[in-house]
Coordinates of C-alpha atoms in Angstrom, one line a residue:
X1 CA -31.5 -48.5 -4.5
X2 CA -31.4 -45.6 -6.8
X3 CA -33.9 -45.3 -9.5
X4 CA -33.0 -42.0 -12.5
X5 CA -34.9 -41.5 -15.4
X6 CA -33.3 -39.6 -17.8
X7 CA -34.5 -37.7 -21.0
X8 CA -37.9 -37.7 -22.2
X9 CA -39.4 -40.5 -20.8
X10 CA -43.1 -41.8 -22.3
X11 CA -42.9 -44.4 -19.2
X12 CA -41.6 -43.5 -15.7
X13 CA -40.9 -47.0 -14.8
X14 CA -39.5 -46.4 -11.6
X15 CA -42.4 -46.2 -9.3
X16 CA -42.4 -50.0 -7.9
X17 CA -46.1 -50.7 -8.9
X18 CA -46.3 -53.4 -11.2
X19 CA -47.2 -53.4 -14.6
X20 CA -50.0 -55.7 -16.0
X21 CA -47.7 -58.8 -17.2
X22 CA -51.0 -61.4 -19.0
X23 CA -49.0 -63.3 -21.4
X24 CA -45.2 -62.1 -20.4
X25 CA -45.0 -64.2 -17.0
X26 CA -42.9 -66.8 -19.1
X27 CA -40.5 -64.0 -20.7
X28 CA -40.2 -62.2 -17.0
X29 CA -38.7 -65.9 -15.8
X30 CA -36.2 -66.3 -18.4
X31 CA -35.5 -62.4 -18.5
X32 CA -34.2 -63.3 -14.3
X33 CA -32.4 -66.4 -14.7
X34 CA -30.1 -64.7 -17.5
X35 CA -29.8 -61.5 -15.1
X36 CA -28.6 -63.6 -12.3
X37 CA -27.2 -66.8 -13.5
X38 CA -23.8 -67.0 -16.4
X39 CA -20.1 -65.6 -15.9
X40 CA -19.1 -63.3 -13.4
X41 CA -18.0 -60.6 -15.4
X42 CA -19.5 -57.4 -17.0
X43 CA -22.5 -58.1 -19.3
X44 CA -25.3 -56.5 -21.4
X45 CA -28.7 -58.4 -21.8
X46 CA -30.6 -56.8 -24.7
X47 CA -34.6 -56.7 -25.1
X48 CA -35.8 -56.3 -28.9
X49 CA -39.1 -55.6 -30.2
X50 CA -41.1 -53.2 -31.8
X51 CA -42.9 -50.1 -30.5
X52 CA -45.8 -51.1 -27.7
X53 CA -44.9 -54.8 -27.6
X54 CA -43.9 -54.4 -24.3
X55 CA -40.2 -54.5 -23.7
X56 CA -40.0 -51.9 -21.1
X57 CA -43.2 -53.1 -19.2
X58 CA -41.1 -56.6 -18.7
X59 CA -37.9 -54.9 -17.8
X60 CA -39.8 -52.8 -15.1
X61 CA -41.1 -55.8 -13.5
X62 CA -38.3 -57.7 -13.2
X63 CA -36.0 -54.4 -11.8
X64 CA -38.8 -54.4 -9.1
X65 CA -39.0 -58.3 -8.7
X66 CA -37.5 -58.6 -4.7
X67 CA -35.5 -61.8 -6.0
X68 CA -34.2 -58.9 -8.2
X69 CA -34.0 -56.1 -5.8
X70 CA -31.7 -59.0 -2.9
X71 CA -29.9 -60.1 -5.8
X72 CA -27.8 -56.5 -6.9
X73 CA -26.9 -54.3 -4.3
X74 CA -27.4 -51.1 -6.5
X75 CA -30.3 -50.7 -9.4
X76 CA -30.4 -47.8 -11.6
X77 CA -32.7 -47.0 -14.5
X78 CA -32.1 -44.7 -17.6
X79 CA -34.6 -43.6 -20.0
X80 CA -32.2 -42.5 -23.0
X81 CA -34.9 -42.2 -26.1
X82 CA -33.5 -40.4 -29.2
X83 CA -31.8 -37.2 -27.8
X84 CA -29.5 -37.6 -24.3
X85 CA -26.7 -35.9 -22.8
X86 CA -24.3 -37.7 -21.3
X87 CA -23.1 -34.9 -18.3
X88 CA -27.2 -35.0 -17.5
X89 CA -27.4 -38.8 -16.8
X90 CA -24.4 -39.0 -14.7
X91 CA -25.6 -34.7 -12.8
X92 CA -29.1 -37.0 -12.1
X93 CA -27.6 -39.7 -10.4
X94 CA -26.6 -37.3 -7.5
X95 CA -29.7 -35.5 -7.5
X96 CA -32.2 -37.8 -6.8
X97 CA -33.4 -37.4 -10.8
X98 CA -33.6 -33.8 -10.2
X99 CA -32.1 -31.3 -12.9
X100 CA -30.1 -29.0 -10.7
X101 CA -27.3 -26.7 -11.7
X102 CA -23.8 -27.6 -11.3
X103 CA -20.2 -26.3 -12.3
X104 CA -18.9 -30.2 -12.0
X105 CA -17.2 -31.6 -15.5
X106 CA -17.7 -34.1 -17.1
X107 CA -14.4 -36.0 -15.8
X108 CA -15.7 -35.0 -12.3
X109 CA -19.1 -36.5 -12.5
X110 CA -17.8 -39.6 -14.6
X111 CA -15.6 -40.3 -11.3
X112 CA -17.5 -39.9 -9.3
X113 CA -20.3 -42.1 -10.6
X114 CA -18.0 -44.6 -11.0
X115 CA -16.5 -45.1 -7.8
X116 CA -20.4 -45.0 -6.7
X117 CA -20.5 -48.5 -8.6
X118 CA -17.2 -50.1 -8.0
X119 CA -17.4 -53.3 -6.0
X120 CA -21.1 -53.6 -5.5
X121 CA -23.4 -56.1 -7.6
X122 CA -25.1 -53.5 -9.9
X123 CA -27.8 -53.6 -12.3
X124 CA -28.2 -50.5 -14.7
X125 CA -31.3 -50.3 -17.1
X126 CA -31.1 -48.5 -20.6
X127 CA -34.1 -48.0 -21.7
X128 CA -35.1 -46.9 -25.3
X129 CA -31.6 -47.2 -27.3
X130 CA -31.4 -46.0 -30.7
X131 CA -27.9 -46.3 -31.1
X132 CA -24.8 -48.3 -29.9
X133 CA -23.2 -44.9 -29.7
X134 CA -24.8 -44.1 -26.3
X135 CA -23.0 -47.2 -24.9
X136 CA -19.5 -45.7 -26.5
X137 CA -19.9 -42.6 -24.4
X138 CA -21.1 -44.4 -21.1
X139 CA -19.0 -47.5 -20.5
X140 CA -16.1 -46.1 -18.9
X141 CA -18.2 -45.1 -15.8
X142 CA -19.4 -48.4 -15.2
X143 CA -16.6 -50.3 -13.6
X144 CA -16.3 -54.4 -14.4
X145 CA -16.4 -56.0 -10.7
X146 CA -16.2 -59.1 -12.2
X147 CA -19.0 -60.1 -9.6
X148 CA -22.2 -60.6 -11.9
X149 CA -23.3 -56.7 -12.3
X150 CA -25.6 -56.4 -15.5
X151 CA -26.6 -54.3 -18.3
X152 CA -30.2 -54.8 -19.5
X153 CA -31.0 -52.8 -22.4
X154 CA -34.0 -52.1 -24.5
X155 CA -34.4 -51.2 -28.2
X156 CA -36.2 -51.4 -31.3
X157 CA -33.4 -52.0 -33.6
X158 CA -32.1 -55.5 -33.8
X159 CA -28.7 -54.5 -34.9
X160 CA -27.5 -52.5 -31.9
X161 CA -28.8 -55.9 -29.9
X162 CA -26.4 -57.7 -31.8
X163 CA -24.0 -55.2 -31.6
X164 CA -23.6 -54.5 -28.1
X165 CA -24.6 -57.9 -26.4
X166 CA -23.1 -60.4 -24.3
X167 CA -26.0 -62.7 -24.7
X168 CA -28.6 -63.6 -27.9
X169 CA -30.7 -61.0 -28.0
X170 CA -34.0 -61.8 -26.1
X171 CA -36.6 -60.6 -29.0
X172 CA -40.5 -60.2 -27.5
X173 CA -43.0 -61.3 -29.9
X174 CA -46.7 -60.7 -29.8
X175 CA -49.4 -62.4 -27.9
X176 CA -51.5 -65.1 -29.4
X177 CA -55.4 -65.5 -29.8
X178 CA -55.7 -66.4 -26.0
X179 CA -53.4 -64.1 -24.2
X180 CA -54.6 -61.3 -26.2
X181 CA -58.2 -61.7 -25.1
X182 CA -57.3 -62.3 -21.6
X183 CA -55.0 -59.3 -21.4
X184 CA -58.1 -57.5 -23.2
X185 CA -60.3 -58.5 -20.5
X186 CA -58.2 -57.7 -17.3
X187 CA -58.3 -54.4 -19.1
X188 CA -61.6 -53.8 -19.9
X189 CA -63.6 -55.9 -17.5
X190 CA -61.4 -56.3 -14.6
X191 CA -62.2 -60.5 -14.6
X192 CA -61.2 -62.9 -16.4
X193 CA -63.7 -63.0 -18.5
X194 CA -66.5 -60.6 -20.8
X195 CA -69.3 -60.2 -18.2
X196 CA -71.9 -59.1 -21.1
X197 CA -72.9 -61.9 -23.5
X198 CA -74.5 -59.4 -25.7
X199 CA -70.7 -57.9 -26.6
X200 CA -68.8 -60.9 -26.1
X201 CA -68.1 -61.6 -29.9
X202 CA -67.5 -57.7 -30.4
X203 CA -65.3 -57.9 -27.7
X204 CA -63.4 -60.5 -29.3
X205 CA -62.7 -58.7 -32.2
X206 CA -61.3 -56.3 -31.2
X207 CA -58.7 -58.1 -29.3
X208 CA -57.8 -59.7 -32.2
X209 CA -57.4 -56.9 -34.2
X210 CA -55.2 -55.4 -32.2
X211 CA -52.7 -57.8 -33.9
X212 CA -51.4 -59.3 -30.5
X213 CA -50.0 -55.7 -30.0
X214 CA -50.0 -55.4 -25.9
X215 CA -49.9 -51.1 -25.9
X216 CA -52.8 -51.4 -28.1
X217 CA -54.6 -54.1 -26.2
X218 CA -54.1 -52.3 -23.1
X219 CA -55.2 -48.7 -24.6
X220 CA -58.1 -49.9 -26.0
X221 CA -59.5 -52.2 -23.1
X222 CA -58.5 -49.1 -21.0
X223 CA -61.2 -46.8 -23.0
X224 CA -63.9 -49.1 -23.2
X225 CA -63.8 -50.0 -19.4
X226 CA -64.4 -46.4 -18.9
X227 CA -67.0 -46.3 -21.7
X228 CA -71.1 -46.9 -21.6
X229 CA -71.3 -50.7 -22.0
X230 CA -73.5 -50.0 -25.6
X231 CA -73.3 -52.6 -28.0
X232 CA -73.5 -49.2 -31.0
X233 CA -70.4 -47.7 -28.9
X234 CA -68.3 -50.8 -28.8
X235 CA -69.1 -51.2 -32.6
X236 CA -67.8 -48.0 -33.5
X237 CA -64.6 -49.2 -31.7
X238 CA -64.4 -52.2 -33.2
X239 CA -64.8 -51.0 -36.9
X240 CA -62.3 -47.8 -36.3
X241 CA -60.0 -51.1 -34.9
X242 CA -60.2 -52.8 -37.8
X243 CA -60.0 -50.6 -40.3
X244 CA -56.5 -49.3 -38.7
X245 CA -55.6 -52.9 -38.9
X246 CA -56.6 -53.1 -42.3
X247 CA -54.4 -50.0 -43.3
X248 CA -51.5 -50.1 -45.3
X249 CA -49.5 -48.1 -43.5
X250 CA -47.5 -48.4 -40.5
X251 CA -49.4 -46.0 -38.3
X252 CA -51.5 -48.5 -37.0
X253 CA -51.0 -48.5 -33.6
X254 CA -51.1 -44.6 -33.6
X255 CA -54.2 -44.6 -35.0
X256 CA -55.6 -47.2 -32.5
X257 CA -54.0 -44.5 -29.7
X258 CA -55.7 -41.5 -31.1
X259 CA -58.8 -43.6 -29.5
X260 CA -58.1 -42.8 -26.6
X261 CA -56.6 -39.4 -27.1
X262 CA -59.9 -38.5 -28.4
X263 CA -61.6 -39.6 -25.8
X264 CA -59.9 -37.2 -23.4
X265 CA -61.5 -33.8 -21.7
X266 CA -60.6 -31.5 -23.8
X267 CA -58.4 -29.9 -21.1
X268 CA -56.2 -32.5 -20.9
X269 CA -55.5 -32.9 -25.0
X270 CA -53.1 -30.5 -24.8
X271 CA -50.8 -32.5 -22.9
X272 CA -51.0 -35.3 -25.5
X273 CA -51.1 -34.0 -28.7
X274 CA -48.2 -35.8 -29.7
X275 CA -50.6 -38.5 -30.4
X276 CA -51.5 -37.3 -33.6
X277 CA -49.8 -38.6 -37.3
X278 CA -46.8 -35.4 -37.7
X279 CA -48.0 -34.2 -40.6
X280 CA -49.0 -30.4 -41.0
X281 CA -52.3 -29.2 -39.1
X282 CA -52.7 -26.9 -42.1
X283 CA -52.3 -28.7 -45.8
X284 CA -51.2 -32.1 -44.5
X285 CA -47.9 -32.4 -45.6
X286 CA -45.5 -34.8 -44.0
X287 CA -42.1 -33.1 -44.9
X288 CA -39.8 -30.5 -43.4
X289 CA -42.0 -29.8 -40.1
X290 CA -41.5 -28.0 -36.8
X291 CA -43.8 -28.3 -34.1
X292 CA -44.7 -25.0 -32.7
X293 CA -47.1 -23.8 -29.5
X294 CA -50.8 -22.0 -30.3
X295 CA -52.7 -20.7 -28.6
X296 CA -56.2 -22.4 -28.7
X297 CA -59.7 -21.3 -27.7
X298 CA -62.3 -23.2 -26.2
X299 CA -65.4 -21.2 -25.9
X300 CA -66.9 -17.8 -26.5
X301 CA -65.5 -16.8 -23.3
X302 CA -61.6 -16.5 -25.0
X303 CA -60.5 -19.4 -22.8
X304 CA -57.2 -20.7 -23.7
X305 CA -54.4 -23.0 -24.0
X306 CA -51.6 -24.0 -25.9
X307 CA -51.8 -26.4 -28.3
X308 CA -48.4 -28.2 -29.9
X309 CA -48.8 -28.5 -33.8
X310 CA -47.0 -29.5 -36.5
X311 CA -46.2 -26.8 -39.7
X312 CA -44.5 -27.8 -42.9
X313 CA -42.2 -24.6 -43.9
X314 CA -44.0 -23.7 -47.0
X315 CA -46.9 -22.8 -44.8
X316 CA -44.5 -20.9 -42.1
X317 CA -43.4 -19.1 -45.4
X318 CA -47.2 -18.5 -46.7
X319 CA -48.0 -17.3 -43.4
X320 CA -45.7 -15.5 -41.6
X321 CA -47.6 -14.5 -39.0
X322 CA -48.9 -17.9 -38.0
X323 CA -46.9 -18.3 -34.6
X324 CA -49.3 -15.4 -33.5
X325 CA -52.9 -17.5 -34.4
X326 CA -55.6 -18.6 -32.3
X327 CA -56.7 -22.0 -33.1
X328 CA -60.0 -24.0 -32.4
X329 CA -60.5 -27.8 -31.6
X330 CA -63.4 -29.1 -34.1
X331 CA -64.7 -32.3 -34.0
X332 CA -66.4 -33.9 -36.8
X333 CA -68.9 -36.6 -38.3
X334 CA -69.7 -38.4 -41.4
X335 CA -72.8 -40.0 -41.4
X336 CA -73.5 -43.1 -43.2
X337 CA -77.1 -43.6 -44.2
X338 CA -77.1 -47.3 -45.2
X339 CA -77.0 -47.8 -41.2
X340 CA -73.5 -48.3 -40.5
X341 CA -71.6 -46.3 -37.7
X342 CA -70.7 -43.2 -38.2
X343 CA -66.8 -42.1 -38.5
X344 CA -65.7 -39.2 -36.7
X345 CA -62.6 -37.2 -36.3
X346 CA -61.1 -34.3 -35.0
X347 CA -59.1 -30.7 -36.3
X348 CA -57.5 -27.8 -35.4
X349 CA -58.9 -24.9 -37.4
X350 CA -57.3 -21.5 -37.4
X351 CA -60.2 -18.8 -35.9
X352 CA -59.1 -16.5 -39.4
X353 CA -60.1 -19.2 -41.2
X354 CA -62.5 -17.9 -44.1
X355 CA -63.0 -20.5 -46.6
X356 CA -63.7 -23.9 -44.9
X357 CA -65.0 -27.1 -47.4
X358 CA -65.6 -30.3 -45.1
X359 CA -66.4 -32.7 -48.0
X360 CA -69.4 -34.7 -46.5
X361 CA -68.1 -34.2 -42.9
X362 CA -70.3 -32.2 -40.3
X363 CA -69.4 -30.3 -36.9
X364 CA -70.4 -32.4 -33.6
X365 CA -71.5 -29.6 -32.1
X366 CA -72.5 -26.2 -34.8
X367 CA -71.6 -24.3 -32.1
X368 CA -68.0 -24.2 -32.9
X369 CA -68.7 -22.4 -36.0
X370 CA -68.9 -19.5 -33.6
X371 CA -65.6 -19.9 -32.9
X372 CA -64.7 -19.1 -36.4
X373 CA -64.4 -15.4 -36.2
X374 CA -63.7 -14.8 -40.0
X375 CA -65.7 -17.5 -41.5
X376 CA -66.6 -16.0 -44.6
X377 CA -67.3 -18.9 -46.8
X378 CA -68.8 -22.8 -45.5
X379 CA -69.2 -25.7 -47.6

């Protein structure tokens, strides 16, 4: 079996442990019997669903299913997201999902790849398509043995499911009441069940307002089953839950993400600050941005890191030497006085900052004002 993951993965699928599945055992059956049963020749089953609903975690467990794994002599996996190169799936497949250097051509590697495949029972996973163009430019390599090889694809968008498969497109909905609170549980309690009575009824509510979402499910059990078991702490959770629910907007599940992202040491944020809403660390703006590296500070001893933010170009023209700035991670708090939970959330604050208004919000920890080199001017 070879196993490539290819581009910029958010999932490494390929590792043979097996995902949680609560409330997807029913789609995993019927995902195998169309993988293995039907006509003999060439075909693509699509998954469709929105982001986090969990199309890749079923397609991972049935590629490492062992009725899967007798049933095609050769399984591969793809990750194609947004941006792939063609020459760099097809220079992987020999290289054990390495990158490695190579003077081979296109034709060469194309060739090559295919004759890999021809006459074996295959299965090849693409996983995150955007486009039907990425099938245009890979077909040719994968031969039709007119022996019951298979294409399963995932995607968010329902047209290039109708567009480029061989069977209805198998469309993953979300979980009801039930499965949401048992999934919600396996997370968050290990059991089967909320071992607390006193945060039982929270508990429930926050399953449910994860909307029947599995990612968020998932994410959110995740952080509180590493949390104190405080009734005030899972409140907190519950309301920021709710209210992201409640939004307008369709950065929902972000939001419900950026739980957990803030609940990271702060060494490790780095790594994830794609997490956050793209808009411009500086004014806020959500047009024309480009991500660029900073270096940012965490204490008074000068120690550092890089931190990936966004900038809109009206700030990279206001200030042109901004590439070259030292930021500082600044968490904050608005207190409530009419006894509900406070709301807290978290910046990156240039050091040369000199004017800073918070608007009712305080620092976590004053501390950080130290940080502030320049700070002329706070509000």
């Amino acid at each position: 079996m070879v196993s490539v993951t290819v581009g910029l993965p958010e999932v490494v699928p390929c590792s043979g442990k097996k995902s949680t599945m609560v409330g997807f055992d029913e789609n995993l059956v019927r995902v195998m019997d169309e993988l293995t049963s039907g006509g003999s020749n060439l075909q693509i089953l699509p998954i469709v669903g929105m982001g986090g609903i969990g199309k890749t975690t079923l397609v991972q467990n049935a590629f490492h299913h062992p009725y899967i794994e007798h049933y095609f002599h050769k399984r591969i996996w793809f990750t194609i997201s947004h941006e792939y190169s063609v020459r760099e799936i097809l220079l992987r497949q020999f290289n054990n999902g390495e990158d490695q250097e190579s003077n081979e051509t296109l034709v060469g590697l194309g060739e090559r790849f295919y004759r890999s495949l021809f006459g074996e029972r295959y299965l090849i996973i693409m996983d995150d398509v955007w486009s039907t163009k990425v099938w245009d430019d890979l077909k040719m390599f994968f031969p039709n043995n007119n022996n019951g090889s298979r294409i399963m694809l995932t995607t968010r968008e329902s047209s290039v499911a109708i567009s480029l498969g061989s069977y209805k497109p198998y469309v993953i909905g979300f979980l009801n009441e039930e499965k949401s609170w048992n999934l919600f549980c396996e997370k968050a309690f290990a059991q089967e069940d909320c071992p607390y009575p006193e945060l039982e009824e929270t508990s429930k509510n926050i399953a449910k307002s994860c909307n029947g979402l599995p990612l968020a499910i998932v994410v959110v059990g995740g952080l509180l089953g590493k949390s104190n078991m405080t009734r005030e702490y899972w409140e907190f959770v519950a309301e920021n839950v709710k209210a992201f629910r409640n939004s307008k907007d369709s950065g929902g599940c972000l939001k419900i993400l950026s739980l957990s992202y803030n609940n990271l040491p702060i060494h490790l944020k780095p790594c994830f600050l794609n997490v956050k809403e793209d808009k411009c660390f500086m004014c806020g703006l959500r047009t024309s941005l480009q991500r660029i590296d900073l270096n940012e500070v965490h204490d008074v001893s000068q120690l550092t890191s890089l931190a990936s933010v966004f900038v809109c170009s009206t700030c990279q023209n206001k200030y042109p030497s901004l590439t070259r700035a030292t930021v500082v991670r600044v968490r904050l708090v608005k207190r409530n006085f009419l006894g509900r939970v406070p709301k807290y959330d978290e910046i990156l604050l240039p050091t040369s900052v000199r004017y800073l208004q918070l608007n009712n919000w305080e620092f976590v920890s004053p501390s950080a004002i130290a940080l502030l080199w320049n700070l002329e001017t706070f509000c």
